[in-house]
Structures are given as structure tokens and as C-alpha cells.
Coordinates of C-alpha atoms in Angstrom, one line a residue:
Chain A
M1271 CA 6.2 7.6 17.4
K1272 CA 7.6 10.4 19.0
N1273 CA 5.4 11.9 21.7
G1274 CA 4.1 15.8 20.4
P1275 CA 0.8 17.4 19.5
Q1276 CA 0.2 14.4 16.9
V1277 CA 0.2 11.8 19.2
S1278 CA -1.8 13.7 21.6
N1279 CA -4.4 14.5 19.0
A1280 CA -4.5 10.6 17.7
A1281 CA -5.2 9.5 21.3
Q1282 CA -8.0 11.5 21.2
L1283 CA -9.2 9.1 18.9
K1284 CA -11.0 5.6 19.4
V1285 CA -7.8 3.9 18.3
S1286 CA -7.9 -0.1 17.8
R1287 CA -4.0 -0.5 17.3
V1288 CA -0.7 1.7 17.9
G1289 CA 2.8 1.5 16.0
M1290 CA 4.2 -1.9 16.0
K1291 CA 3.5 -4.9 18.6
A1292 CA 6.8 -5.1 20.8
F1293 CA 7.0 -7.9 23.1
Q1294 CA 4.9 -10.7 24.1
M1295 CA 5.3 -12.9 27.3
V1296 CA 6.1 -16.5 26.7
G1297 CA 6.6 -18.0 30.1
A1298 CA 9.0 -16.2 32.0
Y1299 CA 10.8 -14.8 28.9
V1300 CA 9.9 -11.3 27.5
K1301 CA 10.0 -12.3 23.8
P1302 CA 10.4 -9.4 21.3
T1303 CA 8.1 -9.6 18.2
T1304 CA 9.8 -11.1 14.9
R1305 CA 8.6 -7.4 13.1
L1306 CA 10.2 -5.5 16.4
V1307 CA 13.5 -7.8 15.6
Q1308 CA 13.5 -7.4 11.8
A1309 CA 13.0 -3.2 12.5
F1310 CA 15.6 -3.0 15.2
G1311 CA 17.9 -6.1 15.2
H1312 CA 20.8 -4.6 13.4
A1313 CA 21.3 -2.6 16.5
A1314 CA 21.8 -5.5 18.7
M1315 CA 25.2 -6.2 20.1
R1316 CA 24.9 -9.4 21.2
A1317 CA 23.2 -12.6 20.6
R1318 CA 23.2 -12.5 16.7
I1319 CA 23.6 -15.5 14.6
V1320 CA 24.1 -15.7 10.9
L1321 CA 23.4 -18.5 8.9
D1322 CA 23.5 -19.5 5.1
E1323 CA 20.3 -20.9 3.4
V1324 CA 21.6 -24.6 3.6
Q1325 CA 21.6 -24.0 7.3
L1326 CA 18.5 -22.1 7.6
H1327 CA 16.5 -24.9 5.4
R1328 CA 17.5 -27.4 8.0
L1329 CA 16.6 -25.4 10.9
L1330 CA 13.4 -24.2 9.4
G1331 CA 12.9 -28.5 8.7
N1332 CA 13.0 -29.2 12.5
E1333 CA 16.0 -31.1 11.9
D1334 CA 18.3 -31.3 15.0
F1335 CA 20.5 -28.2 15.0
P1336 CA 23.2 -28.4 17.3
M1337 CA 25.2 -25.4 17.8
E1338 CA 27.8 -24.0 20.1
L1339 CA 27.6 -20.3 20.9
D1340 CA 29.0 -18.5 23.7
L1341 CA 25.5 -17.6 24.6
E1342 CA 23.5 -18.2 28.0
K1343 CA 20.0 -19.8 27.0
G1344 CA 17.9 -17.5 25.7
Y1345 CA 16.6 -15.6 22.2
V1346 CA 19.1 -15.1 19.6
I1347 CA 18.6 -13.0 16.6
I1348 CA 18.8 -15.1 13.2
S1349 CA 19.8 -13.5 9.9
L1350 CA 21.1 -14.7 6.6
E1351 CA 24.3 -14.2 5.2
N1352 CA 23.2 -10.9 3.4
D1353 CA 22.4 -9.6 6.7
M1354 CA 18.6 -10.0 6.1
I1355 CA 17.2 -10.4 9.9
L1356 CA 14.4 -13.0 9.7
G1357 CA 13.6 -13.4 13.4
L1358 CA 14.1 -15.1 16.1
G1359 CA 15.5 -18.4 17.4
F1360 CA 15.8 -19.9 21.0
Y1361 CA 19.3 -21.2 21.9
G1362 CA 19.8 -23.9 24.8
H1363 CA 21.6 -26.8 25.6
G1364 CA 23.7 -26.5 22.3
R1365 CA 20.9 -26.7 20.3
L1366 CA 19.2 -23.8 18.2
K1367 CA 15.1 -23.9 17.2
S1368 CA 13.6 -21.7 15.1
Q1369 CA 11.0 -19.3 16.3
I1370 CA 10.6 -17.7 13.0
P1371 CA 6.7 -17.8 12.0
R1372 CA 6.1 -20.9 9.7
K1373 CA 2.9 -19.8 8.4
E1374 CA 4.7 -16.7 7.1
F1375 CA 8.3 -18.3 6.5
R1376 CA 8.4 -21.4 4.7
K1377 CA 11.0 -24.3 3.9
T1378 CA 10.2 -23.7 0.2
M1379 CA 11.5 -20.0 0.3
I1380 CA 14.9 -20.7 0.6
R1381 CA 17.2 -22.7 -1.9
A1382 CA 18.0 -26.0 0.1
S1383 CA 21.9 -26.5 -1.6
Chain B
M765 CA -18.1 -9.4 -29.4
Q766 CA -19.5 -6.9 -26.9
P767 CA -16.8 -4.1 -26.0
I768 CA -16.5 -3.9 -22.1
F769 CA -17.2 -0.6 -20.7
E770 CA -19.0 0.3 -23.9
A771 CA -20.6 3.7 -22.0
Y772 CA -17.2 5.0 -22.0
N773 CA -16.3 4.9 -25.7
E774 CA -16.7 8.5 -26.1
I775 CA -14.5 9.5 -23.0
I776 CA -11.6 6.8 -23.7
P777 CA -9.2 7.7 -26.3
D778 CA -7.9 5.1 -28.4
F779 CA -10.8 2.7 -27.3
S780 CA -9.9 -0.1 -29.6
L781 CA -6.6 -0.5 -28.0
F782 CA -8.0 -0.2 -24.6
Q783 CA -10.3 -3.3 -25.5
E784 CA -7.3 -5.1 -26.4
V785 CA -5.6 -4.3 -23.3
L786 CA -8.6 -5.7 -21.0
H787 CA -8.0 -9.2 -22.3
K788 CA -4.0 -9.3 -21.0
P789 CA -3.3 -10.1 -17.6
L790 CA -2.5 -7.3 -15.3
T791 CA 1.2 -6.8 -15.3
P792 CA 2.4 -7.6 -11.5
H793 CA 4.7 -4.6 -10.0
L794 CA 6.5 -4.2 -6.8
R795 CA 7.4 -1.3 -4.5
V796 CA 10.6 -1.3 -2.8
N797 CA 10.1 -0.4 0.8
R798 CA 12.7 2.2 1.5
I799 CA 12.2 1.9 5.2
R800 CA 13.6 -1.2 5.3
I801 CA 16.2 -1.2 2.1
E802 CA 17.4 0.9 -0.5
P803 CA 16.7 -0.4 -4.2
K804 CA 20.5 -1.0 -5.1
N805 CA 21.0 -2.9 -2.2
L806 CA 17.7 -5.3 -2.7
F807 CA 19.1 -5.4 -6.4
Q808 CA 22.2 -7.2 -5.1
L809 CA 20.3 -10.1 -3.4
L810 CA 17.5 -10.6 -6.2
K811 CA 20.6 -10.7 -8.5
K812 CA 22.1 -13.7 -6.4
R813 CA 18.4 -15.4 -7.1
G814 CA 18.7 -14.6 -10.6
I815 CA 16.0 -12.0 -10.5
Y816 CA 16.3 -9.1 -12.3
L817 CA 13.8 -5.6 -12.0
E818 CA 13.2 -3.1 -14.2
Q819 CA 12.1 0.5 -13.4
A820 CA 8.8 1.0 -13.9
V821 CA 8.9 4.8 -13.9
E822 CA 11.6 7.4 -14.9
M823 CA 11.5 9.7 -11.7
D824 CA 13.1 8.6 -8.5
Q825 CA 10.2 6.3 -7.5
P826 CA 11.1 2.5 -6.4
F827 CA 8.6 1.0 -8.5
Y828 CA 9.5 -2.0 -10.5
L829 CA 8.1 -4.3 -13.0
A830 CA 8.0 -7.7 -11.2
P831 CA 9.1 -10.6 -13.2
E832 CA 5.7 -12.7 -14.2
S833 CA 7.6 -16.2 -13.4
I834 CA 8.3 -15.1 -9.6
S835 CA 5.8 -15.3 -7.0
L836 CA 6.3 -12.4 -5.0
G837 CA 5.2 -13.5 -1.8
N838 CA 7.2 -16.6 -1.6
L839 CA 10.5 -14.5 -1.5
P840 CA 12.4 -14.1 1.6
E841 CA 12.8 -10.4 0.6
Y842 CA 9.1 -10.2 1.0
F843 CA 8.9 -11.5 4.6
A844 CA 11.9 -9.6 5.8
G845 CA 9.7 -6.6 4.4
Y846 CA 11.5 -5.4 1.9
I847 CA 9.1 -5.3 -1.2
H848 CA 5.6 -5.0 -1.3
P849 CA 3.8 -6.1 -4.7
Q850 CA 1.4 -3.2 -5.7
A851 CA 0.0 -2.2 -8.7
L852 CA 1.5 0.8 -10.2
T853 CA -1.0 3.7 -10.5
P854 CA -2.6 3.1 -7.1
C855 CA 1.5 3.9 -5.7
L856 CA 1.0 7.2 -7.7
A857 CA -1.8 8.3 -5.3
S858 CA 0.8 8.7 -2.4
V859 CA 3.5 10.3 -4.5
A860 CA 1.0 12.7 -5.5
L861 CA -0.1 13.6 -2.3
S862 CA 3.5 13.5 -1.1
P863 CA 3.1 13.8 3.0
Q864 CA 5.7 15.4 4.2
K865 CA 8.2 14.3 7.0
A866 CA 6.5 14.8 10.8
T867 CA 3.3 15.7 9.5
Y868 CA -0.3 14.3 10.4
V869 CA -1.9 12.4 7.7
L870 CA -5.4 10.7 7.6
D871 CA -5.7 7.9 5.4
M872 CA -9.5 7.1 5.2
C873 CA -10.1 4.2 3.8
A874 CA -6.6 2.4 4.7
A875 CA -6.9 -1.2 4.1
P876 CA -4.9 -3.6 2.9
G877 CA -2.5 -1.4 4.0
G878 CA -0.5 -0.6 0.9
K879 CA -1.1 3.2 0.2
T880 CA -0.8 3.4 4.1
S881 CA 2.8 1.9 4.0
H882 CA 3.9 3.8 1.2
L883 CA 3.0 6.9 3.3
A884 CA 4.9 5.9 5.8
Q885 CA 7.8 5.4 3.3
L886 CA 7.4 9.0 2.0
M887 CA 7.3 10.3 5.8
E888 CA 10.1 8.4 6.7
N889 CA 8.3 7.0 9.5
T890 CA 7.9 10.0 11.2
G891 CA 4.9 12.1 12.2
V892 CA 1.3 9.8 12.5
I893 CA -0.4 8.4 10.0
V894 CA -3.9 7.7 11.3
A895 CA -5.0 4.7 9.2
N896 CA -9.0 4.5 9.2
E897 CA -10.7 1.3 8.1
L898 CA -14.6 0.9 8.9
Y899 CA -14.6 -3.2 8.5
P900 CA -12.8 -5.1 11.5
S901 CA -12.5 -8.2 9.4
R902 CA -10.2 -5.9 7.2
H903 CA -7.8 -5.0 10.1
P904 CA -5.8 -8.1 10.7
G905 CA -4.3 -7.8 6.8
L906 CA -3.9 -4.2 7.3
G907 CA -2.1 -4.7 10.5
H908 CA 0.3 -7.5 9.0
T909 CA 1.1 -5.3 6.2
L910 CA 2.0 -2.7 8.1
S911 CA 4.0 -4.6 10.7
R912 CA 5.6 -6.6 7.6
L913 CA 6.9 -3.5 6.3
G914 CA 7.9 -1.8 9.5
V915 CA 5.5 1.2 9.8
L916 CA 6.0 2.4 13.3
N917 CA 4.0 5.7 12.9
A918 CA 0.5 4.6 12.4
V919 CA -2.5 4.0 14.5
V920 CA -5.9 2.3 13.2
T921 CA -9.1 3.5 13.9
D922 CA -12.6 2.0 12.7
Y923 CA -14.8 4.9 11.8
Q924 CA -17.3 5.1 9.1
A925 CA -15.0 7.4 6.9
Q926 CA -18.0 9.8 6.0
Q927 CA -18.5 10.3 9.9
F928 CA -15.1 10.7 10.9
P929 CA -14.9 12.7 14.2
L930 CA -14.4 16.2 13.2
K931 CA -12.7 17.2 16.3
Q932 CA -8.9 17.7 14.9
R933 CA -7.5 18.8 11.6
F934 CA -4.8 16.9 9.2
D935 CA -2.2 18.2 7.1
F936 CA -2.6 15.4 4.6
V937 CA -6.0 13.6 3.9
L938 CA -6.1 10.6 1.0
A939 CA -9.6 9.5 0.6
D940 CA -9.0 6.5 -1.9
V941 CA -12.8 5.4 -1.5
P942 CA -14.8 2.2 -2.0
C943 CA -15.4 2.0 -5.6
S944 CA -16.7 0.2 -8.5
G945 CA -13.2 -1.4 -9.4
E946 CA -13.6 -0.9 -12.7
G947 CA -10.1 0.0 -13.5
R948 CA -9.2 -3.6 -12.2
F949 CA -11.1 -5.5 -14.5
R950 CA -9.4 -7.8 -16.7
Q951 CA -11.4 -10.1 -19.1
I952 CA -9.1 -13.2 -19.1
E953 CA -11.5 -16.2 -18.9
K954 CA -14.6 -16.0 -21.2
S955 CA -16.5 -17.1 -18.5
F956 CA -15.3 -13.9 -16.3
I957 CA -17.6 -11.0 -17.5
Y958 CA -17.9 -7.7 -15.7
S959 CA -21.2 -7.0 -14.2
E960 CA -22.6 -4.1 -12.2
R961 CA -24.1 -5.1 -8.8
G962 CA -26.6 -3.0 -7.4
S963 CA -25.0 -2.1 -4.3
K964 CA -22.5 -0.1 -6.6
K965 CA -25.2 1.9 -7.4
K966 CA -25.2 3.3 -4.3
L967 CA -21.6 4.2 -4.2
P968 CA -21.4 7.9 -6.0
D969 CA -23.7 9.0 -2.7
L970 CA -21.2 7.3 -0.3
Q971 CA -18.2 9.0 -1.8
K972 CA -19.9 12.3 -2.0
K973 CA -20.2 12.0 1.8
I974 CA -16.5 11.1 1.9
I975 CA -15.0 13.8 0.0
L976 CA -16.7 16.3 1.9
R977 CA -15.8 14.6 5.6
G978 CA -12.2 14.5 4.2
F979 CA -12.0 18.2 3.0
D980 CA -13.5 19.3 6.4
L981 CA -10.9 17.6 8.2
L982 CA -8.3 19.5 6.4
K983 CA -6.0 21.9 8.1
E984 CA -6.3 25.5 6.1
D985 CA -2.9 24.8 4.0
G986 CA -3.8 21.0 3.6
L987 CA -3.6 18.8 0.8
M988 CA -6.3 16.0 0.1
L989 CA -6.2 13.5 -2.8
Y990 CA -9.6 11.9 -3.6
A991 CA -8.9 8.5 -6.0
T992 CA -10.7 5.5 -7.2
C993 CA -9.6 2.7 -9.5
T994 CA -12.4 3.1 -11.6
Y995 CA -13.1 4.8 -15.0
N996 CA -17.2 5.9 -14.3
P997 CA -17.6 9.5 -14.1
E998 CA -20.3 9.3 -11.7
E999 CA -17.4 8.0 -9.1
N1000 CA -15.0 10.2 -10.3
E1001 CA -15.3 13.7 -11.8
S1002 CA -19.1 13.8 -10.6
V1003 CA -18.2 13.5 -6.8
V1004 CA -15.1 16.2 -7.0
D1005 CA -17.4 18.4 -8.8
Y1006 CA -20.1 17.8 -5.8
L1007 CA -17.2 18.9 -3.6
L1008 CA -16.2 22.1 -5.8
K1009 CA -20.0 23.0 -5.8
N1010 CA -20.4 22.6 -2.0
R1011 CA -16.8 23.7 -0.5
A1012 CA -14.3 26.4 -1.0
A1013 CA -11.9 24.0 -2.6
E1014 CA -9.5 24.3 -5.5
L1015 CA -7.8 21.5 -7.7
L1016 CA -4.2 21.4 -8.1
P1017 CA -2.1 20.1 -10.9
I1018 CA -0.9 16.7 -10.7
D1019 CA 2.8 15.6 -11.8
V1020 CA 3.7 11.8 -11.1
G1021 CA 6.1 11.6 -14.0
L1022 CA 3.7 9.3 -16.2
D1023 CA 1.3 10.5 -18.9
Y1024 CA -2.4 10.7 -18.1
E1025 CA -5.5 11.9 -19.7
P1026 CA -6.8 15.0 -18.2
G1027 CA -10.5 14.7 -16.4
I1028 CA -13.8 15.1 -18.3
C1029 CA -15.6 18.2 -18.4
E1030 CA -19.0 16.8 -19.6
W1031 CA -20.8 13.4 -18.9
R1032 CA -24.3 12.7 -20.5
Q1033 CA -25.2 16.0 -20.9
I1034 CA -24.3 17.2 -17.1
K1035 CA -21.5 19.8 -17.2
Y1036 CA -18.9 19.8 -14.5
D1037 CA -16.5 22.7 -13.6
E1038 CA -13.7 23.2 -15.8
Q1039 CA -11.1 22.9 -13.1
L1040 CA -12.1 18.8 -13.5
K1041 CA -9.6 19.3 -16.3
K1042 CA -6.7 19.1 -13.5
T1043 CA -7.8 15.9 -12.5
A1044 CA -6.1 12.7 -13.8
R1045 CA -7.4 9.5 -15.4
F1046 CA -4.8 6.8 -15.9
Y1047 CA -5.8 4.1 -18.6
P1048 CA -4.5 0.9 -18.5
H1049 CA -3.5 1.2 -22.7
R1050 CA -1.3 4.2 -21.5
V1051 CA 0.1 3.2 -18.3
D1052 CA 0.7 -0.6 -18.1
S1053 CA -1.5 -1.1 -14.6
V1054 CA -5.0 -0.8 -13.5
G1055 CA -7.2 2.0 -14.6
F1056 CA -7.3 5.0 -11.8
F1057 CA -8.3 8.3 -11.1
M1058 CA -7.2 11.1 -8.9
A1059 CA -7.8 14.7 -7.7
R1060 CA -5.4 16.8 -5.8
I1061 CA -7.4 19.2 -3.6
G1062 CA -6.5 22.1 -1.5
R1063 CA -8.4 24.9 0.2
K1064 CA -9.5 27.9 -2.0
R1065 CA -7.2 30.9 -1.2

């Protein structure tokens, strides 16, 4: 949303929500929201990993998911092979954990094999 | 068997065919969200899942018939914001309004957000949309839809639509007002019979207040779209006629690439302005979707 007369006009209204929630604090980390990552994750230069549907199925099932990545501990962007960005994972100690909201994205939405 | 909506026998053409359609389930449609993906790229993804989409309209709009066997909300493409399940005729409201890029737009009754997100798509996520929704209980759903579909140019307010502050003017106003929802009704189960609840009788008064306020919020060269999903002339032509009698408004032609019936100019011995012929009535036996009404409104020059 570019600053301009329209934004100034809208600012005069009693507004309950603006644009898209971008970040939230989780402990010491600034965590991008799933929707922000889906919207802008394509522009990320690093910390992106691509999974196939079988791998994603395992990840969503909370199975132990060892993965050696040349990354520091922190959030990574998870996408499917077809460049569909789903959201975030948390990488650390050679393990990847899903941060994709479970209520919205379920294992049953992808093929297991 | 008692016909459904028998009161409209005189105004709905091919009434028996209309009755037949009311006993069939609604055909699901979806809109491809061009904010996130182009239709041709989506087709490739869905093809891998064995899902094939059929174009719903001939014009260059991303509306498709959805396969009935597929639960759209269970597709990764839904979660990723690539698709939005939406009935076809309500999609046409945003098309009829066609807001331009970088404009200031008001959606007076925005929840659940399908049309708001479609407006954002047509505006290519530029400008500002004020998505107004009175009921706070509907805000989470509205916010979720806008976020999922990648809408960045919307702010949400919670005014009563008929009392939206007059301190500013908009390039485009969408008044998709609360209505009796007759157009969505299908008699699938015998026990499910359409009934008019008491509160619905008050709707025309509310709709008249909203249409006047929406018009007053327009810029000089602004454009407004009034829409309902009902067949009831008292919520459609009568409301628009009330606007024409009370404001310097004029009705503009509607071209959305689908056939529709013109609005009526008389109902129960009450004559309406001849301009009402420029409004559009979509019937489910003509267009395989929900019954819908729309009027495209500008200031008289």
C-alpha cells in the first residue's frame, strides 16, 4: 500500500485492520507470517527449501525429519516442487520442523506416496 | 407440488424451467486468483492431480466450473491462495464495477471477502479498498480470506453501511447489500422449504438507506454497483427506483459477457423509472449459478 492521498483518507476512518499482518515476535525471533511468506517468499535469496509431496507428508506428520542444510538455526521457507510456497519451517541441529498452520494445511491435502 | 417463489411467476421467464433448476444443487465455481497465479500455470498444477477445469464464461475472466467430486478447500492450491470457491454471478458484480488500478474503492458490506478480494485482483493490489463490515464476528473470516488471497491494499472498518462517514469520496462503491438471499435457495431436500422470516421484511428500508449513502459517497465521476442475490423486486428495482427519485443518479449499461434479463419497470401496480431496464437480472436457468441482481449507477451529467 503506497503512501498517498488514498492512504491519508483511509487513515481518517476508524480502521480495525490494515493490509496484511507481516511479522510477529516468537521468543527472541521475529517471525514472518505464513501469508507474508506466501506473498513475498519468491523474492527470498536464501533459506528456501523445496520438498516433494512425500517429504512434506512426513514433515506434517511430525516425523523425525533430519536434513543437512548450509544454514544457521532459524526459519526457512518451505515450498513444494512446483514453486508453491506453503509457509515456514524451523531449522536447527540438523532437523526441520514444520511451522505451517496445522488447522489450515493438513496432511490429507497432499499425496502420501 | 406448490411452486417455489410463485409470486414471481409473471416476471421470471420460462418459469417451469426455473422451477426445475431450483431442485438441482448449485454448480460450484471457482475464481483463479491472479494476484498469486496465472490460470495457465494453475492448470499445469491441477493437471498433475488429475483435475481439469472448464471455463465458465467466454470473456477473459478467470472463472471456472469446479469438478463436483473435488473439495476445493482441501487442495494445497486453496491454502496457497491460488483459487477461491465463489459462485459465478456474484463474481460478475466486481467485473461490472471494474475498478481501475490505483483508485479509492469502498466495499460497503464486505464479509466474507470474496468480492473484496476480487476487486483487489482487478486493481492489481494497488490503490486502497475500504472493506466495511458492521459485524465484528465476521471480521476474522474477512481477514482470513483477504490474507489467504494475498490482498495488500485493503483496510477493514466496521461502520453501519447506511451511516458510513461522509467526510470523503470514492472512485468506486460496491453495495452488495444484505438481502433475503432467495437467489441462493435450492430445494434439494423435501424438508428444506424456503420461508420468509419477519426480519426480511425490513430489508428494503435498510437497502434504500444504504444505496443513498453509497451514492452520496461517490466522487463526481465515480461509479457504484448495487447488487443483491434475490429475485424480489422490492429489494431490487424498487430500491434503485428510490435512488433515482431522490438523487441525481443515472443507470448505466451492464456488459459482463453473459446473458441476463433486463430489470422490470412495474411490480404490483407500482411503476418504476424506465431506466430500470438497464439493470440486470440473472436467473439460474439462464446462467448456471445463483440468482443475482445488479444495477450500475453513475451521477447524472
